[in-house]
mmCIF file of C-alpha atoms and ligand atoms in Angstrom:
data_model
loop_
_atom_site.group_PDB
_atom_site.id
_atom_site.type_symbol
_atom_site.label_atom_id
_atom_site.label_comp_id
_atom_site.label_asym_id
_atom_site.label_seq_id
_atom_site.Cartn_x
_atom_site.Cartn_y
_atom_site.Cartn_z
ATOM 1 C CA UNK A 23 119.919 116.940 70.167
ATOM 2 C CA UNK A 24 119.442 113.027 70.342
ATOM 3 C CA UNK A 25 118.419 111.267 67.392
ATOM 4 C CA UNK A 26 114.377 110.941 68.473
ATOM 5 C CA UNK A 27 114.499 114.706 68.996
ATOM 6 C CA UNK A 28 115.941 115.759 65.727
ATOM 7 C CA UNK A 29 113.494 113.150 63.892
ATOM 8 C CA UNK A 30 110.596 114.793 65.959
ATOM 9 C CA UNK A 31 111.599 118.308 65.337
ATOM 10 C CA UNK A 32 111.928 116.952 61.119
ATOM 11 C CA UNK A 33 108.389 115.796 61.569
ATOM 12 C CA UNK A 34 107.473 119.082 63.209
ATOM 13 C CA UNK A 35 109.268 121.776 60.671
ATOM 14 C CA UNK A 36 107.530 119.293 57.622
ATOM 15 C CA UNK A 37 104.151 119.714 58.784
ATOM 16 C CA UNK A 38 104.494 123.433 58.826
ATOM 17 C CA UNK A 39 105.879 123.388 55.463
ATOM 18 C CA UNK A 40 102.701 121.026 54.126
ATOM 19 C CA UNK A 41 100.213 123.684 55.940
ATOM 20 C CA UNK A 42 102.482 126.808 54.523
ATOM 21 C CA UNK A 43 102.032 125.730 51.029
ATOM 22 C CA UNK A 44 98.429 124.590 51.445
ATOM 23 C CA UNK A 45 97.677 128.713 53.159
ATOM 24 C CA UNK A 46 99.795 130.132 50.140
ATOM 25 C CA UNK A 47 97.710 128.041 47.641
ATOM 26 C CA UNK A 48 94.747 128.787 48.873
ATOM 27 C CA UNK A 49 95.396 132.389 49.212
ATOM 28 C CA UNK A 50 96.508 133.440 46.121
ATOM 29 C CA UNK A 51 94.925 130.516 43.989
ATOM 30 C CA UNK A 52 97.038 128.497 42.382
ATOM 31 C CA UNK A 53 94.460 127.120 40.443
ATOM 32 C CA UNK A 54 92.512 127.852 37.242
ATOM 33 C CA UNK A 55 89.559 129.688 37.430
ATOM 34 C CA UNK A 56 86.589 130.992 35.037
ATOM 35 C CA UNK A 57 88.042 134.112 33.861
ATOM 36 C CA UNK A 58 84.653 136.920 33.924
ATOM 37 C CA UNK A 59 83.384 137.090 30.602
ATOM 38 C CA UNK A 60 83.917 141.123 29.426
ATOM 39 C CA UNK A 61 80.108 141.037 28.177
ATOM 40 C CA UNK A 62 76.825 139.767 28.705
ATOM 41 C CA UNK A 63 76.050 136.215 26.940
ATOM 42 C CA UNK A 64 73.414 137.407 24.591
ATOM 43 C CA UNK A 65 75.635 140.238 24.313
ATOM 44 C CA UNK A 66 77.081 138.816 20.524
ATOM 45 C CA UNK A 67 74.093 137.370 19.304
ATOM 46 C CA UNK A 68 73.513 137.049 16.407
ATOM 47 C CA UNK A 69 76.764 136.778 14.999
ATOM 48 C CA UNK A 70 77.292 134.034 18.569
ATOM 49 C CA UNK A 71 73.823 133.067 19.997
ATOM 50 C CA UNK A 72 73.720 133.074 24.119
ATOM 51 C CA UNK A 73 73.240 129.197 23.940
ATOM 52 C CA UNK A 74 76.519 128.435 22.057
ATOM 53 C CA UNK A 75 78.292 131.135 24.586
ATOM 54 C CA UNK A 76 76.781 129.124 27.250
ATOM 55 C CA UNK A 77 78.168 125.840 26.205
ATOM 56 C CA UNK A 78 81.370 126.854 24.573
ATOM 57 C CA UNK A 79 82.546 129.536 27.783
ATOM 58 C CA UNK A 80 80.421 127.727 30.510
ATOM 59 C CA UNK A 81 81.100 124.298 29.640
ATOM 60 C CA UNK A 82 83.912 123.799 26.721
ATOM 61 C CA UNK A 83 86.260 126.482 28.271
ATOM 62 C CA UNK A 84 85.425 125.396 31.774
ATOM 63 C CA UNK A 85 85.765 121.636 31.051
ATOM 64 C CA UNK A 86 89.579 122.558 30.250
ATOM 65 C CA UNK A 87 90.163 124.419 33.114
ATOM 66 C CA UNK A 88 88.815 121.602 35.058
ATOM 67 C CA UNK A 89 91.069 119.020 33.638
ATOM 68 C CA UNK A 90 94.094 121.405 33.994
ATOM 69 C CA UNK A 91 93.496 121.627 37.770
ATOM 70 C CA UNK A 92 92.935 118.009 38.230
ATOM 71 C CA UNK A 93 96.327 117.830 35.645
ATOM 72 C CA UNK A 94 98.639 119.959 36.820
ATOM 73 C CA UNK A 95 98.967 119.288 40.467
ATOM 74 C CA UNK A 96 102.312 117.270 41.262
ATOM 75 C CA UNK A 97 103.722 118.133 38.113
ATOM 76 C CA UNK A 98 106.663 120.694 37.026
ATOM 77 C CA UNK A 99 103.650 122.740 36.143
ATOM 78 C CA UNK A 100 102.380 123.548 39.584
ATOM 79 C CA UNK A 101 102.089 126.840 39.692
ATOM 80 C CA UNK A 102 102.850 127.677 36.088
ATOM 81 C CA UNK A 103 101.049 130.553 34.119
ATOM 82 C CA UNK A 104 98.963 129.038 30.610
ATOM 83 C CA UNK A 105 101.539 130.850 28.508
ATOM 84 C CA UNK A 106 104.315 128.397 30.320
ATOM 85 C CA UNK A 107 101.985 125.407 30.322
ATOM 86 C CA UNK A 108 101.587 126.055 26.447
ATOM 87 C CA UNK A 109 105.617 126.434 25.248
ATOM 88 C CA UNK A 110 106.824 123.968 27.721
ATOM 89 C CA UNK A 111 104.366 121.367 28.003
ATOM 90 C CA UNK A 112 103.424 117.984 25.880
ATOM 91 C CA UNK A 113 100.444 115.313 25.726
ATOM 92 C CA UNK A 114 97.184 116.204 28.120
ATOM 93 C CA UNK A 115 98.879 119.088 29.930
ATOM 94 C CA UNK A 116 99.499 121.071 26.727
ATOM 95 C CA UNK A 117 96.444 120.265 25.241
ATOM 96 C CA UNK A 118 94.124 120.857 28.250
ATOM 97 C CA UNK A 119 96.581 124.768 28.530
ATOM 98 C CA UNK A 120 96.265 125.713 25.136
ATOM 99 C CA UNK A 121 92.734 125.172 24.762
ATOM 100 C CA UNK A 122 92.277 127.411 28.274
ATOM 101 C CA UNK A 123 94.962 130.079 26.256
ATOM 102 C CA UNK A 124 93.323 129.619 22.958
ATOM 103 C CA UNK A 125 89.378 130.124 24.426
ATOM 104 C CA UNK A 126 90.412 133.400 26.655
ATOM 105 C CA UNK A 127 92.215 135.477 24.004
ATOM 106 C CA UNK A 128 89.448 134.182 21.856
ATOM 107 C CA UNK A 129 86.529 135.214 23.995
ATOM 108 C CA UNK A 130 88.277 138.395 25.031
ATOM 109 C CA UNK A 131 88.559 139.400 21.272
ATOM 110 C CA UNK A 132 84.888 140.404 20.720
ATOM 111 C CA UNK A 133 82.851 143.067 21.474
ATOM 112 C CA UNK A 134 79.152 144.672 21.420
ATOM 113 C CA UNK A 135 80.774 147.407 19.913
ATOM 114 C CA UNK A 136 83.607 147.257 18.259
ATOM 115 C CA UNK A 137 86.554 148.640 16.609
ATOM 116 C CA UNK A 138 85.713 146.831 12.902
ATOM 117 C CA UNK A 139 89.524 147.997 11.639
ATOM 118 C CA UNK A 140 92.923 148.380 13.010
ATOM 119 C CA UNK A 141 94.862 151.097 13.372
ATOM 120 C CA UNK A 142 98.647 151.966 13.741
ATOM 121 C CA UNK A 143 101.438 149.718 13.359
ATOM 122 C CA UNK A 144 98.821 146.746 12.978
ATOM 123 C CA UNK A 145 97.037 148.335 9.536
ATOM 124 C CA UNK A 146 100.792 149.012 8.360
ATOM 125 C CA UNK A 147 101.800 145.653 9.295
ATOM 126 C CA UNK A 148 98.877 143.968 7.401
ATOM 127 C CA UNK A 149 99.063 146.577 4.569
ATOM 128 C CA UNK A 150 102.606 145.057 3.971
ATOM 129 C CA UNK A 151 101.713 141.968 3.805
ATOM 130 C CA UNK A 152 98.631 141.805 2.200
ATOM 131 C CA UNK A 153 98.197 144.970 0.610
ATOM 132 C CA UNK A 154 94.191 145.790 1.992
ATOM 133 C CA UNK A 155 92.896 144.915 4.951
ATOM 134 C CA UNK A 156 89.343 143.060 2.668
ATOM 135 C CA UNK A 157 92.406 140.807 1.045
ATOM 136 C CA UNK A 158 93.779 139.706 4.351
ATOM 137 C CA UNK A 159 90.251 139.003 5.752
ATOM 138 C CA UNK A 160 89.919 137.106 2.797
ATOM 139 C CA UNK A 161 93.102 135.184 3.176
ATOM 140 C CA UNK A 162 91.655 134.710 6.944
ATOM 141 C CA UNK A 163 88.239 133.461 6.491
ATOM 142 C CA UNK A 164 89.441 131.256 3.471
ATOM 143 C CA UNK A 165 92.298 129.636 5.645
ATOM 144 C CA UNK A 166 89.526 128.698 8.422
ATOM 145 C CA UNK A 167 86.965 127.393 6.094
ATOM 146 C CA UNK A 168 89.886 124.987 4.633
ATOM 147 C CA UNK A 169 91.266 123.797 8.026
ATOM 148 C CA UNK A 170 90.612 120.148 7.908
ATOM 149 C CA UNK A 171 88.748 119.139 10.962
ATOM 150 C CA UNK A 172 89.057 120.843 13.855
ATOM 151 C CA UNK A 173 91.294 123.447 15.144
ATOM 152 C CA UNK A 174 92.110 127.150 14.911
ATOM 153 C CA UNK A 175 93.016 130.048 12.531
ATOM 154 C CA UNK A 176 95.800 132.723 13.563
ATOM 155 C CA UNK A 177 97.154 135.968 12.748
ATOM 156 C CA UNK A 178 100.823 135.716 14.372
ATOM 157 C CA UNK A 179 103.770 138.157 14.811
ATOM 158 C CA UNK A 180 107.091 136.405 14.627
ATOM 159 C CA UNK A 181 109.732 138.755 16.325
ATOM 160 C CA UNK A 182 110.414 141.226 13.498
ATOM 161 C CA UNK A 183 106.452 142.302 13.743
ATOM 162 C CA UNK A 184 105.999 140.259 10.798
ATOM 163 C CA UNK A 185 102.630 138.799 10.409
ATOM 164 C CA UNK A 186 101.028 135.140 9.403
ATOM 165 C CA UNK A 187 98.293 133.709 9.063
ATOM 166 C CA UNK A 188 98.727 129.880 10.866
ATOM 167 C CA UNK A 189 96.314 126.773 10.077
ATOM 168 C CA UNK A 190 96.804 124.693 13.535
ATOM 169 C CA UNK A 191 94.937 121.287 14.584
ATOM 170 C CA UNK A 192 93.143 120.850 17.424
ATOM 171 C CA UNK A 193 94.792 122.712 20.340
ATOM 172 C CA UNK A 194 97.758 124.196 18.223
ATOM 173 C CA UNK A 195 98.678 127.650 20.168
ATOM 174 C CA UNK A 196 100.881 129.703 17.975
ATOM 175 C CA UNK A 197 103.340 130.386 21.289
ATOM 176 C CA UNK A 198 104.619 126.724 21.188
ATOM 177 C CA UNK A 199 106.453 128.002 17.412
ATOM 178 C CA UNK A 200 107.707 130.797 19.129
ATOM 179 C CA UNK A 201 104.840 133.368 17.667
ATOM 180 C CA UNK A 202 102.512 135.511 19.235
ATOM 181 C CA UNK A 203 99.163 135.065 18.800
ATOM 182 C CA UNK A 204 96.952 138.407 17.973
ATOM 183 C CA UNK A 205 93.669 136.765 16.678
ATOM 184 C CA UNK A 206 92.473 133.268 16.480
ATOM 185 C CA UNK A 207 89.321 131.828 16.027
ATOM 186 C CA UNK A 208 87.725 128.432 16.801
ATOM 187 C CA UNK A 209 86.864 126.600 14.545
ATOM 188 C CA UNK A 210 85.597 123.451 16.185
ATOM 189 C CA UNK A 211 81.978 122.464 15.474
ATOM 190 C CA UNK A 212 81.080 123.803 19.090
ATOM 191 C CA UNK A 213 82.674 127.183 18.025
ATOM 192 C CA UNK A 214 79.304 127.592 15.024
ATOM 193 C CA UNK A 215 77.240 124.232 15.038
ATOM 194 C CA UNK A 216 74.477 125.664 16.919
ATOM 195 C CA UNK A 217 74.392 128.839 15.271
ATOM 196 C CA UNK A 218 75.581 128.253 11.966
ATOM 197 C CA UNK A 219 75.235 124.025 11.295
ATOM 198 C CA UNK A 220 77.394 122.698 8.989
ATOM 199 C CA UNK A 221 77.776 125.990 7.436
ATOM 200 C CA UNK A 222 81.512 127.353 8.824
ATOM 201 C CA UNK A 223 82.042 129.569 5.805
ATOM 202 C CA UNK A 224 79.235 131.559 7.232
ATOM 203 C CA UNK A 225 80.087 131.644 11.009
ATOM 204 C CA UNK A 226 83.903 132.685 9.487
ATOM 205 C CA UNK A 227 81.927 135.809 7.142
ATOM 206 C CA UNK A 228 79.870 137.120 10.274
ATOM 207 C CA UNK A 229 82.613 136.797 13.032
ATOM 208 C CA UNK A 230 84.101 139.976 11.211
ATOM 209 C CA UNK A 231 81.089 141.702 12.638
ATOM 210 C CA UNK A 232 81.877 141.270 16.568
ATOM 211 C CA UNK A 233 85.980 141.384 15.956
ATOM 212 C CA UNK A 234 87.477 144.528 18.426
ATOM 213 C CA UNK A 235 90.494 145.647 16.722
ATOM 214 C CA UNK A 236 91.585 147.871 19.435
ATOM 215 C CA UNK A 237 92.135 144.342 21.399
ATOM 216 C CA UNK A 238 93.901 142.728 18.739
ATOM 217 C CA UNK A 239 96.060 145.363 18.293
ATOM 218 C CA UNK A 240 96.809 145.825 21.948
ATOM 219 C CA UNK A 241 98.474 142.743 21.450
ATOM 220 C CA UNK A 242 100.180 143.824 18.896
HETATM 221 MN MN1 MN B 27 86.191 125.946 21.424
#
């Protein structure tokens, strides 16, 4: 093969590549979507009113999503799952994954109807560490109310099964320390300002209420 033909045929075999990956990304969607809520949007109310679901799943959630997708693409991270984004990544890639991580477990925590207390392994796991299950919900609620500014509250299991209770700022997922995140909850204004105002103690009392502990302790 002369040197034109074998530049041709480079040309050639490159295109198909560029059209491959463009059929395989289209096809199975390497891209972030809207996960499906598993409830209606009034379906919390009132402990989470159907206007703060439709700003803080529709838009908040959404938003970051967005920005990942416009984020990601030419990066190491093409392709990457959020729990990868969030332990390996830094600066507006981590911050745009763990909000996406943080806002799914955290939306896919509640129920209509749910379980109000764990069971198994969980309740012996908290009953180690904090003797009742009313003291750790206390240790909970206080450690959100005192957060400084925005952020999240976490129960954690290091590797042992041990639990924690972790204060993070702003987009602080407890994977990136090498825990795994069972429960957190937002507590950015846009998590309770429309329901609640200033009042966070309160949105951190009632959020008990919609709390399935059959999910948490699935991930358990
Ligand atoms: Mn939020």
């Amino acid at each position: 093969m002369d040197k034109m033909n074998r530049k041709r045929w480079m040309t050639v075999i490159g295109l198909l590549g560029c059209l491959l990956c463009f059929w395989v990304g289209e096809v199975f969607g390497y891209e972030f979507k809207l996960p499906p809520l598993p409830y209606e949007k009034s379906a919390l109310a009132p402990v989470i009113s159907r206007e703060t679901m439709e700003f803080h799943y529709g838009k908040h959630l959404k938003g970051y999503l967005d920005n990942l997708n416009s984020l990601v693409p030419g990066t190491p991270f093409e392709g990457a799952d959020l729990p990868t984004i969030v332990k390996y990544a830094t600066g507006p890639i981590y911050d745009n994954g763990a909000q996406a991580l943080n806002h799914i477990l955290y939306f896919n925590t509640f129920s209509a109807e749910p379980a109000h207390e764990p069971t198994g392994a969980l309740a012996e796991a908290i009953a180690r560490k904090w003797s009742t299950f009313e003291d750790f919900k206390k240790a909970f609620s206080e450690a959100g109310v005192s957060l400084f500014g925005s952020g999240w509250v976490w129960l954690v299991k290091d590797r042992n099964g041990d639990l924690f209770i972790l204060q993070e700022s702003n987009a602080g997922n407890p994977l990136s320390k090498g825990y795994t995140p069972l429960l957190g909850i937002d507590v950015w204004e846009h998590a309770y300002y429309l329901d609640y105002r200033n009042k966070r103690a309160d949105y951190m009392e009632n959020i008990w209420k919609i709390i399935d502990w059959d999910t948490v302790e699935a991930r358990y």
